Short mmCIF file of C-alpha atoms in Angstrom, two decimals:
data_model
loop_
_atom_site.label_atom_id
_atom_site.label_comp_id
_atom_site.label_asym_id
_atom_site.label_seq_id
_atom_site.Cartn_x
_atom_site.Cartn_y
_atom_site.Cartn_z
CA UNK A 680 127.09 72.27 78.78
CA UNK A 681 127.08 73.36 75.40
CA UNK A 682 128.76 77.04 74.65
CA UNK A 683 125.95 79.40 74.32
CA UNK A 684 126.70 82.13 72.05
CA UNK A 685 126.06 85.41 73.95
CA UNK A 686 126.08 84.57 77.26
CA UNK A 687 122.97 84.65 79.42
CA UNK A 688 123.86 87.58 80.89
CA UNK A 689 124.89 89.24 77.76
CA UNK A 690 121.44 87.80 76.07
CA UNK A 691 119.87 89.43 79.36
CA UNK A 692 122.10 92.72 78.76
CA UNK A 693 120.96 93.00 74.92
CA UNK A 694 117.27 93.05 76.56
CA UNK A 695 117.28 94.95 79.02
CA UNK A 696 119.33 97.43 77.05
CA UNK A 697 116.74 97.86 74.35
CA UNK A 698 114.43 98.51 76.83
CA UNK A 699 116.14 101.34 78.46
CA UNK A 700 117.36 103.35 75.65
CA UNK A 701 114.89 102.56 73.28
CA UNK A 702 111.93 101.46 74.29
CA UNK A 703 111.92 103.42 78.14
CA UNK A 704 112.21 107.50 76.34
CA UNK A 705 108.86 106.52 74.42
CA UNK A 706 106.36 105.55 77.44
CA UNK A 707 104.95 107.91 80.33
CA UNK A 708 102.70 106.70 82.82
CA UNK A 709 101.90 103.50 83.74
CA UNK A 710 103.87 101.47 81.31
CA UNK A 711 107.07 103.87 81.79
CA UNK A 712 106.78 103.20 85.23
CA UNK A 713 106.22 99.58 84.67
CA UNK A 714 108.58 98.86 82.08
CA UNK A 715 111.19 100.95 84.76
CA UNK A 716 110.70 97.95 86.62
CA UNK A 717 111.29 95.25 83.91
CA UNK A 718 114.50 96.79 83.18
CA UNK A 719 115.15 96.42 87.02
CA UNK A 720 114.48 93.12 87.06
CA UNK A 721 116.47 92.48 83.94
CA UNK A 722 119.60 93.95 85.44
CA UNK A 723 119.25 91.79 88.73
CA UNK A 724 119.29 88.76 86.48
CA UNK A 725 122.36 90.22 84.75
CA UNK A 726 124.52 89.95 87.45
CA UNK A 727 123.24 86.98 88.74
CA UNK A 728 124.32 85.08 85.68
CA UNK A 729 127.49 86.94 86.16
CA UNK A 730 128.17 86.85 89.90
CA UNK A 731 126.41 83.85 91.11
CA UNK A 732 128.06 81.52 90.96
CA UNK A 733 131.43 83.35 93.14
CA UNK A 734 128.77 84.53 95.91
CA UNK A 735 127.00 80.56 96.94
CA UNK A 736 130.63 79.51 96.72
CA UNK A 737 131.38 82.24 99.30
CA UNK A 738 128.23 81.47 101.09
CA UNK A 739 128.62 77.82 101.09
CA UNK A 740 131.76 77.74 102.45
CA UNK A 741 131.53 79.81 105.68
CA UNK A 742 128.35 77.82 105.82
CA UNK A 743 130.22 74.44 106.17
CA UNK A 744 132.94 75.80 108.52
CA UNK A 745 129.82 77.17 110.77
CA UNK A 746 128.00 73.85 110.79
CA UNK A 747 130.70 71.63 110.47
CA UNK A 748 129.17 69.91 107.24
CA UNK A 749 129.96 69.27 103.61
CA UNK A 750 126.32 69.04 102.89
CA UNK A 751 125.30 71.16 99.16
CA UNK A 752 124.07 74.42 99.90
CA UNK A 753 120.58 74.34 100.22
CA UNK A 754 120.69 71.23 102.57
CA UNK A 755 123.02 73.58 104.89
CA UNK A 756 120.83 76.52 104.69
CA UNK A 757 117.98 73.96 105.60
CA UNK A 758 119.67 72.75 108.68
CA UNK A 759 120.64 76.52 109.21
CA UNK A 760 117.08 77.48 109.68
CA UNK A 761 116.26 74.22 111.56
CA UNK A 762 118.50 75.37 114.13
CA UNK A 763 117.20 78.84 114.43
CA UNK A 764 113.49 77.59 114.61
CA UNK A 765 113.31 75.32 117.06
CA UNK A 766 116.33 77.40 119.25
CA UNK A 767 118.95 74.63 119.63
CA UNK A 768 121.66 77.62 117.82
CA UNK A 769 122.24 80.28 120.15
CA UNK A 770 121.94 83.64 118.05
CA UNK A 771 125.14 84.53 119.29
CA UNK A 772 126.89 81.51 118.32
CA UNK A 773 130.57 82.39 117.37
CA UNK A 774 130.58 83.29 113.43
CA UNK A 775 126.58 83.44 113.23
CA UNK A 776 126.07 87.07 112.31
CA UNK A 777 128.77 88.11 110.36
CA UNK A 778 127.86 84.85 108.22
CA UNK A 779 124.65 86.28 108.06
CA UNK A 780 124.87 89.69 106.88
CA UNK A 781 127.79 89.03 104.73
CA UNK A 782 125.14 86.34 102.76
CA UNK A 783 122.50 89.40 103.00
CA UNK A 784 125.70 91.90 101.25
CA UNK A 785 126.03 88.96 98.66
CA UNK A 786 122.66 88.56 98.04
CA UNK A 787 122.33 92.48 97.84
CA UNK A 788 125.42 92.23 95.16
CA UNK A 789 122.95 90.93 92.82
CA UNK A 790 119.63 92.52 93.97
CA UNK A 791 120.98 96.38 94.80
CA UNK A 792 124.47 96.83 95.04
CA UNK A 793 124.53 100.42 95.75
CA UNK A 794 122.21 99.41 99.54
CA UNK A 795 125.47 98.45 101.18
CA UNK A 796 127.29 101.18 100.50
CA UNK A 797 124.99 104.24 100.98
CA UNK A 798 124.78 105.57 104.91
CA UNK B 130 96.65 90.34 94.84
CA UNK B 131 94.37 89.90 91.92
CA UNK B 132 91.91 92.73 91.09
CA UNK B 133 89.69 93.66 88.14
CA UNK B 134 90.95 95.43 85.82
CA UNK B 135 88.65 98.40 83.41
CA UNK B 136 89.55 99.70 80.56
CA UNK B 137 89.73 103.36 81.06
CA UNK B 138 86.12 104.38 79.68
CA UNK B 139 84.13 102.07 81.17
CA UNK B 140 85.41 102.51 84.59
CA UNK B 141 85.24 106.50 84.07
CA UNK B 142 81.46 105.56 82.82
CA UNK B 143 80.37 104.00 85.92
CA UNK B 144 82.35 106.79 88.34
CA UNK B 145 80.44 109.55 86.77
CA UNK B 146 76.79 107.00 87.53
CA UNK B 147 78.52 106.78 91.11
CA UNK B 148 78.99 110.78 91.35
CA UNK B 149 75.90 111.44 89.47
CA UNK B 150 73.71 110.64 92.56
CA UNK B 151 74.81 113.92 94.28
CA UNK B 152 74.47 115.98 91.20
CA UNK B 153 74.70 115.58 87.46
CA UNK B 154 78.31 115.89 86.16
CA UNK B 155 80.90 114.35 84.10
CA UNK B 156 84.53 112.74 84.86
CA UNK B 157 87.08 113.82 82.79
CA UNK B 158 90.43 113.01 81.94
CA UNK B 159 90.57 109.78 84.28
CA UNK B 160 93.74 108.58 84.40
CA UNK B 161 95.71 105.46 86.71
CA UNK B 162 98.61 106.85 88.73
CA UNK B 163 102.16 104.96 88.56
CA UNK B 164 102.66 103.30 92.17
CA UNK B 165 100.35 101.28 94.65
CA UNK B 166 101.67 97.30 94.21
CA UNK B 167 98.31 96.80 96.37
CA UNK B 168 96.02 99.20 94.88
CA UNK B 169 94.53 101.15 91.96
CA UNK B 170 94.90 104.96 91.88
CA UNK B 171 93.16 107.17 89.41
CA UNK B 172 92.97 110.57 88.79
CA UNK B 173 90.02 112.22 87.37
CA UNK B 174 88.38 115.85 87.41
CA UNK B 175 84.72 115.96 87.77
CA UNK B 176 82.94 118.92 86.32
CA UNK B 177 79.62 119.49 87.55
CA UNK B 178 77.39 122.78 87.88
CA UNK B 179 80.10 124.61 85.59
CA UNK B 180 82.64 123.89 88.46
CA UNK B 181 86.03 121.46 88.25
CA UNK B 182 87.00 119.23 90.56
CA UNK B 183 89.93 117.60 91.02
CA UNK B 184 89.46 113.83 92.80
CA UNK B 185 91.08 110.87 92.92
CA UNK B 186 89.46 107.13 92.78
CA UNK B 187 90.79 104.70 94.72
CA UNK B 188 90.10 100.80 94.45
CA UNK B 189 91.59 98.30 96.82
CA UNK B 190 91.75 94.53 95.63
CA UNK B 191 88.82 92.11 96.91
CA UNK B 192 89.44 91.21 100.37
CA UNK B 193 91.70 88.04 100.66
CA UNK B 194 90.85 84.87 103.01
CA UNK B 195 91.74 84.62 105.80
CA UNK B 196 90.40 88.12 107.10
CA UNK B 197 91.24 89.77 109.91
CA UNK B 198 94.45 88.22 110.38
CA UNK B 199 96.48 91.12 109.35
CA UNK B 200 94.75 94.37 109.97
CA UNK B 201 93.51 95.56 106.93
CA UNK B 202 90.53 97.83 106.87
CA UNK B 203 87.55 97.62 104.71
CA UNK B 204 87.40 100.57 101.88
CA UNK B 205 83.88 101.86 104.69
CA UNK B 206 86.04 101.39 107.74
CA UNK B 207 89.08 103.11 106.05
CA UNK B 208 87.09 106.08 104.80
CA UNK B 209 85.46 106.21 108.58
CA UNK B 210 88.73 106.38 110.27
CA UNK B 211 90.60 108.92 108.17
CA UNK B 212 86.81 111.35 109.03
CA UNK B 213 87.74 110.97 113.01
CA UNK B 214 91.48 111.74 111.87
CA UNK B 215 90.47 114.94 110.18
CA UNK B 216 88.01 116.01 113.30
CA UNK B 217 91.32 115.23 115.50
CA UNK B 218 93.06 117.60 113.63
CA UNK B 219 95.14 115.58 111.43
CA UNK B 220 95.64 116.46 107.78
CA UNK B 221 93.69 112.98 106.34
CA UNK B 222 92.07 112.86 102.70
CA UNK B 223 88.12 113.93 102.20
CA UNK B 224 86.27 111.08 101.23
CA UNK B 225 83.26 111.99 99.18
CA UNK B 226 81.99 108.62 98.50
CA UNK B 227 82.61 104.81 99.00
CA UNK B 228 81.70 102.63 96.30
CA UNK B 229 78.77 99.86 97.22
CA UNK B 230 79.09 96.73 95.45
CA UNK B 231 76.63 97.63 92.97
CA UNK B 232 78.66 100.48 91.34
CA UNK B 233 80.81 98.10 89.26
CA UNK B 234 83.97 99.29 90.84
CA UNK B 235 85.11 97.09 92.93
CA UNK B 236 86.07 98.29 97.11
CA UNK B 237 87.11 101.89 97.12
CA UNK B 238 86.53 105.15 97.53
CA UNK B 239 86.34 108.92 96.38
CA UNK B 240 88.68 111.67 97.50
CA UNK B 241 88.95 115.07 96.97
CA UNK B 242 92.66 115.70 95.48
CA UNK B 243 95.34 117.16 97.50
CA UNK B 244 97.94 118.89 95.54
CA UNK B 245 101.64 117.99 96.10
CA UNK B 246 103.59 115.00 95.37
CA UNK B 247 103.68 111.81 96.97
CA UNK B 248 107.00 110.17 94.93
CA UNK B 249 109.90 109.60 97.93
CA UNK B 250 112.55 110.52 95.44
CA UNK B 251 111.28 114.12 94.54
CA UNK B 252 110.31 114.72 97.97
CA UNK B 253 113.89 113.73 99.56
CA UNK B 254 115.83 115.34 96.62
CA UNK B 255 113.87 118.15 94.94
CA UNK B 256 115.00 121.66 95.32
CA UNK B 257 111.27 122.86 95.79
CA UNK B 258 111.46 120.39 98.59
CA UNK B 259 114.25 121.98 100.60
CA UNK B 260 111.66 124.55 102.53
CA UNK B 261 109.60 121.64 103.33
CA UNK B 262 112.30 119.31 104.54
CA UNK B 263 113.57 121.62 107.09
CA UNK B 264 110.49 121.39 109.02
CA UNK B 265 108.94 117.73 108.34
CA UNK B 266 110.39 116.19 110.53
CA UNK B 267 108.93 118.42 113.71
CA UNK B 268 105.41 118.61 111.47
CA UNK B 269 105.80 114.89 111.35
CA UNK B 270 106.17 114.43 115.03
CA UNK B 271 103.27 117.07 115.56
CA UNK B 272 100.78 114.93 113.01
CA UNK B 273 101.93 111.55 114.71
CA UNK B 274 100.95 113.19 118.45
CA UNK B 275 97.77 114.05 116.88
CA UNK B 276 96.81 110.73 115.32
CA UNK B 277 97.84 108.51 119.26
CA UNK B 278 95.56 110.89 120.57
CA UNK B 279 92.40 110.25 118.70
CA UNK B 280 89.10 109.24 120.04
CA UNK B 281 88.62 105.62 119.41
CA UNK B 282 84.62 105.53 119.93
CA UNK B 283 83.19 104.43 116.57
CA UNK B 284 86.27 102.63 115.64
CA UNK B 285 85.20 99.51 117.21
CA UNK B 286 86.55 97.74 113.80
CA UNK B 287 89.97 98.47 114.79
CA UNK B 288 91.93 95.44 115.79
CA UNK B 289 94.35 95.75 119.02
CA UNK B 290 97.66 94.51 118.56
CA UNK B 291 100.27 93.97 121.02
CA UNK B 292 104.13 93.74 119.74
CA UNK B 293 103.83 89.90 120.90
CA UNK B 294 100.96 89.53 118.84
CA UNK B 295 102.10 91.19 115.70
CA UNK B 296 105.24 89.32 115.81
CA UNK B 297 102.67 86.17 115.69
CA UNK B 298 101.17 87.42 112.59
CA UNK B 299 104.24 87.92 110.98
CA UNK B 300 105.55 84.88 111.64
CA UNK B 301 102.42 83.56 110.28
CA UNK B 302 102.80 85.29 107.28
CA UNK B 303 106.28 83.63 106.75
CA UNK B 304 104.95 80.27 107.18
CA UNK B 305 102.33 80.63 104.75
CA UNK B 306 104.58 81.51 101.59
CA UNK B 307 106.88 79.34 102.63
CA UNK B 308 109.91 80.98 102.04
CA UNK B 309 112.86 79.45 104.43
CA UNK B 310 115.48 81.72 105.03
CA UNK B 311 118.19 81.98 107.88
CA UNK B 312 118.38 85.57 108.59
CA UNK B 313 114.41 85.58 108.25
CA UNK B 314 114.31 82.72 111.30
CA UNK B 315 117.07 84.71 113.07
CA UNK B 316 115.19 88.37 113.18
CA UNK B 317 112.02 86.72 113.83
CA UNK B 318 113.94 84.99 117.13
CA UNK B 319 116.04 88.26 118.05
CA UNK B 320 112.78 90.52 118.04
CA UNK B 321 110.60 87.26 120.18
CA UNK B 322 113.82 88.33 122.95
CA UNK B 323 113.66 91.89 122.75
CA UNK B 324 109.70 92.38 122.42
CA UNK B 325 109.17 95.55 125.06
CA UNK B 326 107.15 94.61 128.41
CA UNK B 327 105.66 98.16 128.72
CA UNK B 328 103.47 99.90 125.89
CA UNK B 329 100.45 102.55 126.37
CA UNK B 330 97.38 101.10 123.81
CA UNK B 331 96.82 104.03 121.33
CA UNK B 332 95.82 104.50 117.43
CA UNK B 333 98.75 103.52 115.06
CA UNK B 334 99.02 103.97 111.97
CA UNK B 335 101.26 101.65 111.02
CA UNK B 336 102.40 103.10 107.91
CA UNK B 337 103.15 106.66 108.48
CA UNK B 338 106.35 107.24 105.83
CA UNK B 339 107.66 109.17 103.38
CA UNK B 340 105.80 108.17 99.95
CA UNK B 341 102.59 108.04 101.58
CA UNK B 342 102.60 111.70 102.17
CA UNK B 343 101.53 114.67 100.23
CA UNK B 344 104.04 117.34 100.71
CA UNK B 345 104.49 120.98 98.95
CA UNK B 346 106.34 123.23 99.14
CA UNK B 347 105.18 124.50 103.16
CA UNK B 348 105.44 120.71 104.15
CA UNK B 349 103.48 117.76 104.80
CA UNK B 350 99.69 118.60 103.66
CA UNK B 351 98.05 114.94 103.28
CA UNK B 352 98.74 111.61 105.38
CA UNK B 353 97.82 108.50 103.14
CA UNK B 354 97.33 104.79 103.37
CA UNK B 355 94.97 104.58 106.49
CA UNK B 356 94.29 100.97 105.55
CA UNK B 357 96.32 98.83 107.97
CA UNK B 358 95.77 101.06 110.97
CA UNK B 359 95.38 99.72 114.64
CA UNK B 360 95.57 100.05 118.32
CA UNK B 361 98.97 99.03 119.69
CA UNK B 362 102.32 100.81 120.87
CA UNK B 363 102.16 104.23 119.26
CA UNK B 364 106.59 104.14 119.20
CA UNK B 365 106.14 101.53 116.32
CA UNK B 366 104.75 104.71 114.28
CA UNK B 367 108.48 106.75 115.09
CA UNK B 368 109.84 103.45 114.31
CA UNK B 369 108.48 103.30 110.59
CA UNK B 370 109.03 106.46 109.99
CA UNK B 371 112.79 106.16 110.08
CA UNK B 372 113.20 103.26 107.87
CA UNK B 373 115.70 103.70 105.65
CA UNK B 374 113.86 101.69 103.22
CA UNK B 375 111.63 104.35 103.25
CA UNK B 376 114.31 107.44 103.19
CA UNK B 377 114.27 107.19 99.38
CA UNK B 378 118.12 108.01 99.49
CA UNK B 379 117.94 111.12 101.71
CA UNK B 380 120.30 112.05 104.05
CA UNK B 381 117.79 112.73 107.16
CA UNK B 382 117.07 109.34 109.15
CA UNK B 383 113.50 110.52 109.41
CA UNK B 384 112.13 109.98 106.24
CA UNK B 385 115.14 110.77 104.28
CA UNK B 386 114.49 114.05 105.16
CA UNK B 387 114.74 115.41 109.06
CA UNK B 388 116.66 114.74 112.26
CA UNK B 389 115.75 112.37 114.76
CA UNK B 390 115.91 114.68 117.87
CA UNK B 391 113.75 117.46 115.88
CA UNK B 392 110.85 114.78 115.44
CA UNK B 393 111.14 113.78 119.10
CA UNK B 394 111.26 116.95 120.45
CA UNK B 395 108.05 117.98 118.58
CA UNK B 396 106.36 114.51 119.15
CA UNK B 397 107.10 115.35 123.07
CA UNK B 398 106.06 118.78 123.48
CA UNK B 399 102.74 118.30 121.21
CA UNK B 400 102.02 114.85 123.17
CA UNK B 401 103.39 115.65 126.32
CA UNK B 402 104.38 112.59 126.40
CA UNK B 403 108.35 110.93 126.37
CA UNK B 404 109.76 109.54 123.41
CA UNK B 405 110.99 105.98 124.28
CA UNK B 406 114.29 105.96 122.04
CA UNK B 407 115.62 102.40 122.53
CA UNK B 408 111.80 100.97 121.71
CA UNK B 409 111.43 103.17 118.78
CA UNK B 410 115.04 101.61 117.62
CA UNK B 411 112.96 98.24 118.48
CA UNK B 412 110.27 99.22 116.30
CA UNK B 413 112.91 100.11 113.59
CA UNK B 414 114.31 97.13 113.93
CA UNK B 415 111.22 95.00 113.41
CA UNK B 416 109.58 96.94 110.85
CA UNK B 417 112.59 96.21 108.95
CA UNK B 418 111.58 92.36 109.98
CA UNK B 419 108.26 92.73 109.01
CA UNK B 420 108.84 94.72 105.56
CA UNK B 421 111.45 91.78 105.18
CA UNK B 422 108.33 89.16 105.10
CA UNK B 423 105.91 91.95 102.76
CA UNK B 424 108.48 91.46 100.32
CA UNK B 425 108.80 87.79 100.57
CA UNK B 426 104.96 87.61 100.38
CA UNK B 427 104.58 89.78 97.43
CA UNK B 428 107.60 88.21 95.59
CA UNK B 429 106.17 85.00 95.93
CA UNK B 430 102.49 85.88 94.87
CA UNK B 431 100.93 84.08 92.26
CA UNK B 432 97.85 84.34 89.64
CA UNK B 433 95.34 81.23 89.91
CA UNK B 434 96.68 80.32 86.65
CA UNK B 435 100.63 79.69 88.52
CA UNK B 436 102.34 82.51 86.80
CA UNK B 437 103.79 85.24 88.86
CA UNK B 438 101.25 87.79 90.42
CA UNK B 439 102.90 90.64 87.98
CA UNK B 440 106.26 92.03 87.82
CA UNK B 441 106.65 94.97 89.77
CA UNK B 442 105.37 92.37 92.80
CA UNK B 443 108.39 89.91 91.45
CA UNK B 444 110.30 93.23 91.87
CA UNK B 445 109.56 93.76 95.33
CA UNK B 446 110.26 90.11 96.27
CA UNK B 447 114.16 91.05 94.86
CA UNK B 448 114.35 93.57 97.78
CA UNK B 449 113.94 91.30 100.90
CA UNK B 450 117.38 91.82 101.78
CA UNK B 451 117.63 95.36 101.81
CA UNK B 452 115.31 95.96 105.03
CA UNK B 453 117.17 92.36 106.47
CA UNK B 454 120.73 94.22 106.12
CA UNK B 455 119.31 96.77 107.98
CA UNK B 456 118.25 94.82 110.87
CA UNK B 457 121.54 93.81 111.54
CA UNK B 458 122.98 97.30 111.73
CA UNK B 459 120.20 98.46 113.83
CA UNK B 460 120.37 95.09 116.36
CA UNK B 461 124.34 96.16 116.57
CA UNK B 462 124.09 99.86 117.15
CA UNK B 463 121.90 99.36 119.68
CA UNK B 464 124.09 96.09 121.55
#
């Protein structure tokens, strides 16, 4: 791929930026509150360019240990559910849970990273 | 999730028609209210007779096919309900009027305003909070005694749900926006074990949290959102109220604000009847579930046209995971 010049998540940054410290101290209301939220949304996709990438690595390789499979990610995540749907994975297989929430703490790592750490 | 939008004069033209039939007034300085991914909240005064009225307008999106699947209460059945509420003693808007179809409005209703604030962040964190806070939690398990002990004749519209049954609707739910996720499929399996054999049928209101209460400075003085009320197993109620998802940051696991013994106590004294703790840790546990699936729902909504329903929806979808990580601490604790 060609070398974008900024980054997506810097593009994403410049945004998202703009509207917070510009944009966000002019507004009350409605489009405050709504514009609040596109700066939200804008930060999530921030670190997901950023951080992706690392976490579905993680993900995809306790994934393949836990099914014994080399399949690409969403395939394994496929078979994952598959297995919990129709009950032929026990739900306390060995490895199960922690492989669960420690997708859920990735996932969160883009989403809200402060949930996992507040009580 | 679509819904009509007015501009601001012509929907503030057609509220003071509405109003008009009790008495010739005017609405004045109508304004929408941040909040409500589901519904429209305005804000208006109505001056009529040389006297000012604060009220708020509230209009609920057309009703989606297929009804009746999830409980969801017509804008007439919602307004009846919170009336036996406030005869049982518990602290439930005044409805003034519900729109009819031909008032150009859409579903809603009228309500007389309660002063206080609603936001979950003020009311967890403010210092003109604090007074309030220490005593929520009991006044919360006081209100919730009140509401399982309504009457239910005239509220033959209510839907009875049983915890087997609501897991069925949820699942439902899931399967209909598609979304495929592994710790989705495992909650949805752990709460199918662990549904509890043993519940007592009474009102619920199935929504009973901090953000959809009016509080000042003395406490809680409104309960809101009557909309997806039911019969089933009055714990779930306890249950929601603990959420952290709905604790706004707060340090008190009821609410963000009170102690979980305090609310029991007072539920048990004003019901007379014993707080259940592992099934209201079960109800925890599968509101979390069930919030888990709202958010997948509303993060996958759409416009007929294919682009996303709007973004604060899109928003919502982002925080599936929160109530999900929960689960899993809850499901632990309580192994």
């Amino acid at each position: 791929m060609t070398v974008f010049v900024p980054s997506m998540a810097r593009l994403v940054q410049a945004a998202a930026d703009h509207l917070e410290h510009e944009l966000l101290p002019t507004l009350e209301g409605y489009h405050r509150y709504q514009t609040r939220v596109c700066v939200n949304v804008l930060r999530i996709v921030q670190r997901q360019a950023e951080q992706g990438a690392v976490l579905e690595a993680a993900e995809w390789a306790r994934l393949s240990e836990l099914l014994q499979s080399c399949e690409a990610l969403p395939a394994l995540n496929d078979v994952l559910v598959g297995q919990l749907d129709d009950g032929s994975l026990p739900l306390d297989a060995p490895g199960l849970v922690p492989h669960l929430q420690a997708t859920l703490g990735e996932a969160l790592a883009i989403n809200n990273p402060i949930w996992t750490r507040q009580p | 999730m679509e819904q009509t939008v007015l501009d601001t004069q012509a929907a503030a033209d057609r509220l003071e028609r509405v109003l008009s039939r009790h008495g010739v007034g005017t609405v004045q300085n109508l304004r929408r209210l941040t909040g409500g991914a589901t519904k429209t909240t305005w804000s208006f005064e109505w001056v009529s007779g040389g006297v000012t009225e604060a009220l708020i307008l509230q209009q609920m999106p057309a009703a989606t096919a297929p009804a009746r699947r999830v409980p969801k209460l017509s804008a007439r059945e919602d307004a009846a309900l919170m009336h036996v509420a406030r005869a049982g003693g518990v602290p439930a808007p005044v409805v003034r009027v519900v729109l009819s179809e031909a008032d150009g409005l859409g579903e809603g209703y009228v309500t007389e305003a309660v002063p206080g604030e609603t936001l979950g962040k003020r009311v967890v964190n403010d210092e003109a909070f604090a007074g309030a806070r220490a005593s929520m939690a009991q006044q919360c398990g006081q209100i919730l005694a009140a509401i399982h002990r309504l009457p239910l004749q005239g509220l033959q519209f209510l839907q009875t749900l049983s915890p087997a049954q609501e897991l069925d609707v949820y699942a439902e739910l899931l399967r209909d926006c598609a979304v495929r996720h592994p710790a989705l499929s495992f909650a949805l399996r752990w709460v199918r074990e662990h549904l509890p054999a043993d519940w007592t049928p009474a009102l619920v209101h199935a929504d009973f949290r901090t953000g959809n209460l009016i509080v000042d400075p003395e406490g809680v003085r409104c309960v809101l959102d009557w909309e997806i009320a039911r019969i089933g197993d009055p714990m779930q109620d306890l249950g929601v109220l603990c959420m952290r998802s709905w604790r706004f940051g707060g340090a008190g696991e009821v609410g963000g604000f009170g102690d979980r013994e305090d609310l029991y106590a007072a539920y048990e004294t004003a019901s007379g009847q014993p707080v259940d703790r592992a099934r209201v840790r079960f109800w925890e546990a599968f509101s979390n579930l069930k919030w888990a699936i709202a958010c997948a729902r509303r993060g996958s909504a759409i416009r007929s046209d294919g682009r996303p329903a709007s973004v604060e929806l899109c928003a919502v979808g982002r925080r599936m995971e929160e109530p999900l990580w929960d689960f899993f601490q809850l499901i632990q604790e309580a192994a």
